[in-house]
PDB file of N, CA and C in Angstrom:
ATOM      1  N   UNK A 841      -0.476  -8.802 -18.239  1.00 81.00           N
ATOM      2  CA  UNK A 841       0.379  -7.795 -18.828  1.00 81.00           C
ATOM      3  C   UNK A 841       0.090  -6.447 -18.179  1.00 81.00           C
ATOM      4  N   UNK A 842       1.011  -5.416 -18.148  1.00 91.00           N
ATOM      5  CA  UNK A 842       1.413  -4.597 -17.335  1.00 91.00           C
ATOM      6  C   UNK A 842       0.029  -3.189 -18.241  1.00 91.00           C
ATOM      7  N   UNK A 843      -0.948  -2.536 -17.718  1.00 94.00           N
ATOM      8  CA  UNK A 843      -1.213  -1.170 -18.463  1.00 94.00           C
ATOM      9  C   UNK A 843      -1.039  -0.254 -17.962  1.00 94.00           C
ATOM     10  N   UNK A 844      -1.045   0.925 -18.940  1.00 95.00           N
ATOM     11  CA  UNK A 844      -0.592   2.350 -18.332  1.00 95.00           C
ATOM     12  C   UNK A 844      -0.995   2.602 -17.393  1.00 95.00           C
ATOM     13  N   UNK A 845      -0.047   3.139 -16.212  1.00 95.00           N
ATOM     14  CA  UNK A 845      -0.125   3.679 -15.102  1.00 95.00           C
ATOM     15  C   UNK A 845       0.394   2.870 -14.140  1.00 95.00           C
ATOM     16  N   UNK A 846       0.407   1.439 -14.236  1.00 96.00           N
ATOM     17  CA  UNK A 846       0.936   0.779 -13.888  1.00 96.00           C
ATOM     18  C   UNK A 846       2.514   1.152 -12.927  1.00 96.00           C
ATOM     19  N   UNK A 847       2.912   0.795 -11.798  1.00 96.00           N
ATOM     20  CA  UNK A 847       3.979   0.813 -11.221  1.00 96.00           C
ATOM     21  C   UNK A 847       4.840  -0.674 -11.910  1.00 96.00           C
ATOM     22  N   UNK A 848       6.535   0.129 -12.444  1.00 97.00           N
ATOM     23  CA  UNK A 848       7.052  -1.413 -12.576  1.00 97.00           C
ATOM     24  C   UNK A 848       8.091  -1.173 -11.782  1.00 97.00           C
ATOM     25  N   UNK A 849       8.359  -2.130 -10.532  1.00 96.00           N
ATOM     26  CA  UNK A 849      10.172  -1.974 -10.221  1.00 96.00           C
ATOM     27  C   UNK A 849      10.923  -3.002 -10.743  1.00 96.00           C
ATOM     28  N   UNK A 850      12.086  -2.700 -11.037  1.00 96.00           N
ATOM     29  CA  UNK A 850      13.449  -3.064 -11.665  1.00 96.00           C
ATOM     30  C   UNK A 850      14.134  -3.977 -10.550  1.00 96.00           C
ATOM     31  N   UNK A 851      14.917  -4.693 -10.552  1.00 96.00           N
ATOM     32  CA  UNK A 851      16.140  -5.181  -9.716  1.00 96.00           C
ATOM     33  C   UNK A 851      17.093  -5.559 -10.862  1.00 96.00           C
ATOM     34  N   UNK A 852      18.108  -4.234 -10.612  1.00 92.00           N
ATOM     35  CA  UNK A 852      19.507  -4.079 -11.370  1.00 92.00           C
ATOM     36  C   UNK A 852      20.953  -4.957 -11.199  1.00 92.00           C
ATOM     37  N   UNK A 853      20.634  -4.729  -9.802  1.00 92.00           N
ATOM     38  CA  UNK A 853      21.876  -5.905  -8.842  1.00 92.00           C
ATOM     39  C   UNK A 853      21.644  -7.429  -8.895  1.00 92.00           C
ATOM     40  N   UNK A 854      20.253  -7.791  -9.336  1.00 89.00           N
ATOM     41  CA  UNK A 854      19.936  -9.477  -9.083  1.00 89.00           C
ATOM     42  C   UNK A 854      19.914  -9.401  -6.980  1.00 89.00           C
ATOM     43  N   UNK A 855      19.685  -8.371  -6.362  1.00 92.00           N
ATOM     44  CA  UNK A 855      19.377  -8.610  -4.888  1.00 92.00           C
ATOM     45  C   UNK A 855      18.198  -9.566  -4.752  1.00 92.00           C
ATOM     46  N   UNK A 856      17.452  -9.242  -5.414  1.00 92.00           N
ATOM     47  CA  UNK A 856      16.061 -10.253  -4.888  1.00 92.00           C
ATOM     48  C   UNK A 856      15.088  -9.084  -4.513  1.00 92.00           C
ATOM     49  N   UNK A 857      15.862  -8.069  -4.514  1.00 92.00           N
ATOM     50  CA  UNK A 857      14.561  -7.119  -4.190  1.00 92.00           C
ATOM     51  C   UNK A 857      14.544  -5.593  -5.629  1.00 92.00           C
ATOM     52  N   UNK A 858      14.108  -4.697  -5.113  1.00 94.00           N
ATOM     53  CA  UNK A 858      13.335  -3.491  -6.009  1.00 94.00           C
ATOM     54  C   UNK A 858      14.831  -2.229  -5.896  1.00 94.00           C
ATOM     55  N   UNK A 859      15.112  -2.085  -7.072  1.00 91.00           N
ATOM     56  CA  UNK A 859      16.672  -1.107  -6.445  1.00 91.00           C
ATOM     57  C   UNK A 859      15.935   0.222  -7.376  1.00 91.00           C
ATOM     58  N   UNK A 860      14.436   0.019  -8.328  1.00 92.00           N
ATOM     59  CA  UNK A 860      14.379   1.382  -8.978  1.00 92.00           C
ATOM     60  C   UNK A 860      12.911   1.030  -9.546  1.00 92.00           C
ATOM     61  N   UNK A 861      11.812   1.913 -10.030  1.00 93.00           N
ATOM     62  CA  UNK A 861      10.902   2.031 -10.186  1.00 93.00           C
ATOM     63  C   UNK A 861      10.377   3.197 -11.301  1.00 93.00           C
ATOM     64  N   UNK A 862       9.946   2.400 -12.307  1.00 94.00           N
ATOM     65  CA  UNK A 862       8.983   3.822 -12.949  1.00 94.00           C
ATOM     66  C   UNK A 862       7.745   3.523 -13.320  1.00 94.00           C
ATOM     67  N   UNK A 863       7.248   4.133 -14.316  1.00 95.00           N
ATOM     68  CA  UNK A 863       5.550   3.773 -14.568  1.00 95.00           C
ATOM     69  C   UNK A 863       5.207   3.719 -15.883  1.00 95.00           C
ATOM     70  N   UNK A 864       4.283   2.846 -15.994  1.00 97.00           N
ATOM     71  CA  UNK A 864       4.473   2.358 -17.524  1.00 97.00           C
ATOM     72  C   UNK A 864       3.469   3.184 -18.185  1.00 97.00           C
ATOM     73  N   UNK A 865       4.291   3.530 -19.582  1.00 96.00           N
ATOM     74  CA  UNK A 865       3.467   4.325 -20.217  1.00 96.00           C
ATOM     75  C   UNK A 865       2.390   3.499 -21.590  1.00 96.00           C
ATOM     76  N   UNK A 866       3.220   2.280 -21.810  1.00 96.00           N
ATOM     77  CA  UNK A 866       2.390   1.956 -22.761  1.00 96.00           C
ATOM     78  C   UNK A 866       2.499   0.181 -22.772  1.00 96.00           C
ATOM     79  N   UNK A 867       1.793  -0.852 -23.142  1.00 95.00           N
ATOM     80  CA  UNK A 867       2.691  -1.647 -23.761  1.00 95.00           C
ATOM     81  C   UNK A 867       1.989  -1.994 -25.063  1.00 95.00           C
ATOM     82  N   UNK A 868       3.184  -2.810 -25.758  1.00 94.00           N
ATOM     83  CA  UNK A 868       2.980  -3.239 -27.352  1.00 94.00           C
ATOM     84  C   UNK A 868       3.984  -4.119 -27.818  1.00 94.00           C
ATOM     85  N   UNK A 869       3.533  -4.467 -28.794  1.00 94.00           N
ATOM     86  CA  UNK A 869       4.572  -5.364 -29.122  1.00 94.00           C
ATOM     87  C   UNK A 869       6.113  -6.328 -28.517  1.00 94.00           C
ATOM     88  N   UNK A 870       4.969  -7.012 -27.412  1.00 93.00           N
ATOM     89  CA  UNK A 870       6.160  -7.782 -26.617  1.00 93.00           C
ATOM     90  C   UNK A 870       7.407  -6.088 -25.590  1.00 93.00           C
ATOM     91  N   UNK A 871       7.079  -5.217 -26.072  1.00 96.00           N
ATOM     92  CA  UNK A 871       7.904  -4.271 -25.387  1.00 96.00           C
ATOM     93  C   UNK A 871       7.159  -3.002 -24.268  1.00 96.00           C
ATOM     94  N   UNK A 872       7.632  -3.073 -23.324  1.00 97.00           N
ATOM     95  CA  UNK A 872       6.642  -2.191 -22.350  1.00 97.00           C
ATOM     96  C   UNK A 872       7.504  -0.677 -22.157  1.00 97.00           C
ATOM     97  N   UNK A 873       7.200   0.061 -22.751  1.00 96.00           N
ATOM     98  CA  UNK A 873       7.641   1.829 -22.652  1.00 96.00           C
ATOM     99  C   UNK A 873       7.441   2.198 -21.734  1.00 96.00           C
ATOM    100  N   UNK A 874       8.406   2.889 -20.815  1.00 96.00           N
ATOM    101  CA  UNK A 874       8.413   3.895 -19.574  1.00 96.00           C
ATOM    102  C   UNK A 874       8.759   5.123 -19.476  1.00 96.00           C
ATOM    103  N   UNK A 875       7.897   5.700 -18.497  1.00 94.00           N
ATOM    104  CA  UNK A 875       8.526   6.887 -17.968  1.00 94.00           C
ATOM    105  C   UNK A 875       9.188   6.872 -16.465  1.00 94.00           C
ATOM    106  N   UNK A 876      10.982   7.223 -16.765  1.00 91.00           N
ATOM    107  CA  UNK A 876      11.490   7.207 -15.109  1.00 91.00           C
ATOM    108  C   UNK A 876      12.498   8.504 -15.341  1.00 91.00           C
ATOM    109  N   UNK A 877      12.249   8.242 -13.629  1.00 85.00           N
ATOM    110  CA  UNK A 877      13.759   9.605 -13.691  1.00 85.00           C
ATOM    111  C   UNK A 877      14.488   9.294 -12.734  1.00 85.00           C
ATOM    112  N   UNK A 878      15.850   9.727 -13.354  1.00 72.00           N
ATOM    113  CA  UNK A 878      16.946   8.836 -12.172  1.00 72.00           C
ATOM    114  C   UNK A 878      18.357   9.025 -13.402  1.00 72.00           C
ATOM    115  N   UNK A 879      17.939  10.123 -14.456  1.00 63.00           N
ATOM    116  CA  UNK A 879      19.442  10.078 -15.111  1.00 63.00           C
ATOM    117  C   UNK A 879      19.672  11.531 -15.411  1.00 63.00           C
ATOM    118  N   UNK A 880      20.337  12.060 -14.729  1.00 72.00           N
ATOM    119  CA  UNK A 880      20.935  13.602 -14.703  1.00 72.00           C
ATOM    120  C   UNK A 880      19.479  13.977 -14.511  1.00 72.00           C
ATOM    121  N   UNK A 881      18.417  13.923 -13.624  1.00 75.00           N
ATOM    122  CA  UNK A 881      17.422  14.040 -12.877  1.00 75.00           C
ATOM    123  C   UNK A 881      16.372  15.147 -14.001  1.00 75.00           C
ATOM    124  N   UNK A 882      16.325  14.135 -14.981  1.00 78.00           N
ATOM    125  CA  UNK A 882      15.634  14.280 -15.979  1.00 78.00           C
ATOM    126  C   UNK A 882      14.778  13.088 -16.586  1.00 78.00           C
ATOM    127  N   UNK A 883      13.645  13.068 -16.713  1.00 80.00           N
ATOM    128  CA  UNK A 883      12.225  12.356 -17.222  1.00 80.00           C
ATOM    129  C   UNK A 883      12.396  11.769 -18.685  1.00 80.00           C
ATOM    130  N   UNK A 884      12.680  10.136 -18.958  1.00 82.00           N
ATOM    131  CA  UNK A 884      13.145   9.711 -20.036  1.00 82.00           C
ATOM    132  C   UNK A 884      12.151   8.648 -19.955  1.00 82.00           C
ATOM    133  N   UNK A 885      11.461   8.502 -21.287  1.00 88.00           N
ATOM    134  CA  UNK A 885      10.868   7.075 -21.688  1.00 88.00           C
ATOM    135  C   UNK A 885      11.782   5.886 -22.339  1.00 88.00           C
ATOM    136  N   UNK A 886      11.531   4.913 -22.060  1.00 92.00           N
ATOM    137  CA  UNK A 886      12.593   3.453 -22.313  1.00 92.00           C
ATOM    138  C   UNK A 886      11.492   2.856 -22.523  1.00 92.00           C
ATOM    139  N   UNK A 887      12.313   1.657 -22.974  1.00 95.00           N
ATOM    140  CA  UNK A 887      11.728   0.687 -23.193  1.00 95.00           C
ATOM    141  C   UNK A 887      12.753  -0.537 -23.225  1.00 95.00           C
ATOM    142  N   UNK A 888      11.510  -1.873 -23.114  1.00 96.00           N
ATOM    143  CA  UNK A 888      12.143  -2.970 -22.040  1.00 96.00           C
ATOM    144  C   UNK A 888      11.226  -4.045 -22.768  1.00 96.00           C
ATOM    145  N   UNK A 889      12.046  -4.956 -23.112  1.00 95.00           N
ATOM    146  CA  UNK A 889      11.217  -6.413 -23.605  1.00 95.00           C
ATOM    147  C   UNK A 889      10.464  -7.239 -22.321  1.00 95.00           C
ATOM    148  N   UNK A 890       9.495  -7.336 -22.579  1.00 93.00           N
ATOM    149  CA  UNK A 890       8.451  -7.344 -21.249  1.00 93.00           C
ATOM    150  C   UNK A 890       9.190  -8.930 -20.983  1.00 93.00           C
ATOM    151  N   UNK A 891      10.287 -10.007 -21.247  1.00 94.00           N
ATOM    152  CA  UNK A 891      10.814 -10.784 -20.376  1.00 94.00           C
ATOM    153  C   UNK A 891      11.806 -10.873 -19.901  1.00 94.00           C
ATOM    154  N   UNK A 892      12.242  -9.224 -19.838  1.00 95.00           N
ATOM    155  CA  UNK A 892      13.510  -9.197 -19.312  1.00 95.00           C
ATOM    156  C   UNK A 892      13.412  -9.406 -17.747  1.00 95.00           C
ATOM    157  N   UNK A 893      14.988  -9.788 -17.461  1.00 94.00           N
ATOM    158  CA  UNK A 893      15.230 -10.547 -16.001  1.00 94.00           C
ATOM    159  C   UNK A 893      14.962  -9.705 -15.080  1.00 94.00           C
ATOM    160  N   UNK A 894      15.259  -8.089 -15.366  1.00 95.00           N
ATOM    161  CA  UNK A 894      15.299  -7.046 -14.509  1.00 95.00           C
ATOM    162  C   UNK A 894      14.244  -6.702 -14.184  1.00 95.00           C
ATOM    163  N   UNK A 895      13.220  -7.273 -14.430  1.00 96.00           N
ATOM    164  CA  UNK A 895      11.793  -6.534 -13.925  1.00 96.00           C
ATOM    165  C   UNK A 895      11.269  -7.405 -12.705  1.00 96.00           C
ATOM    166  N   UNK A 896      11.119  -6.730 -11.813  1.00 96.00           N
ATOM    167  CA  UNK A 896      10.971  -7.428 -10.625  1.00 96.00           C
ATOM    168  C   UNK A 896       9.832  -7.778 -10.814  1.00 96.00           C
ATOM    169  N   UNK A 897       8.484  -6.508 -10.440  1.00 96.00           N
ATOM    170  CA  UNK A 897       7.437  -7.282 -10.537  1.00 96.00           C
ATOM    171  C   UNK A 897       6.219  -5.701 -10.666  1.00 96.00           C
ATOM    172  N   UNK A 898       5.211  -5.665 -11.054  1.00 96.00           N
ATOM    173  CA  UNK A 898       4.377  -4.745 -11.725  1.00 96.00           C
ATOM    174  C   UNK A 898       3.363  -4.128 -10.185  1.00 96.00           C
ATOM    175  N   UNK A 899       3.100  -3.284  -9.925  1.00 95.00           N
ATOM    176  CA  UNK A 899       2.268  -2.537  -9.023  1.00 95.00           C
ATOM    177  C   UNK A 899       1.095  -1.503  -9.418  1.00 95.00           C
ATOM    178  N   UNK A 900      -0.088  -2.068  -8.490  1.00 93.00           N
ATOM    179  CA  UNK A 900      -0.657  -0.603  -9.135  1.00 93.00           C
ATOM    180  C   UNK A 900      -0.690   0.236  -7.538  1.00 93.00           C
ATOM    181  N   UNK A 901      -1.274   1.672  -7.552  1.00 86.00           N
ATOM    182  CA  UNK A 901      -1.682   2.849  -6.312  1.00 86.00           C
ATOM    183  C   UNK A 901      -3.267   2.387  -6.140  1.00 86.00           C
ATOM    184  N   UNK A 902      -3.645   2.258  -4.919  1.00 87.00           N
ATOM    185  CA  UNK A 902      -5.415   1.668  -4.318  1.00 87.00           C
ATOM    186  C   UNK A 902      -5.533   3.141  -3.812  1.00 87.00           C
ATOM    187  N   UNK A 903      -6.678   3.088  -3.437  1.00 85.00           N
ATOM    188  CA  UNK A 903      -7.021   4.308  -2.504  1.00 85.00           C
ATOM    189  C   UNK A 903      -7.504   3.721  -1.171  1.00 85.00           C
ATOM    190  N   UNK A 904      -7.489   3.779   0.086  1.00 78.00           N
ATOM    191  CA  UNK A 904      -7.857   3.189   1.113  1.00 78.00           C
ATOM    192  C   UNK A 904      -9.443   3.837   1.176  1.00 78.00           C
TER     193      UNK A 904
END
């Protein structure tokens, strides 16, 4: 399961690949809360039933 800070990307189209990305702020109850921006380029938390189809797949940032 996905924890905060976590990178999640989306695939909206069903391409097979990543069309959008935000970062997870929390999860709970079967539902994972985000923070993205990408709507009138303003910072909105959502939320997403952690088996929805649209979630491509979870990332975290390494440091080299």
């Amino acid at each position: 399961m996905p924890s905060p800070g976590y990178l999640i990307f989306f695939d909206w189209d069903n391409g097979r690949k990543s069309d959008h990305v935000g970062i997870v702020e929390k999860f709970e109850n079967n539902s994972i809360l985000t923070i993205e921006e990408n709507c009138n380029d303003e910072y909105r938390g959502k939320k997403y039933n952690y088996m929805s189809k649209n979630i491509f797949e979870y990332g975290v940032l390494t440091k080299k």
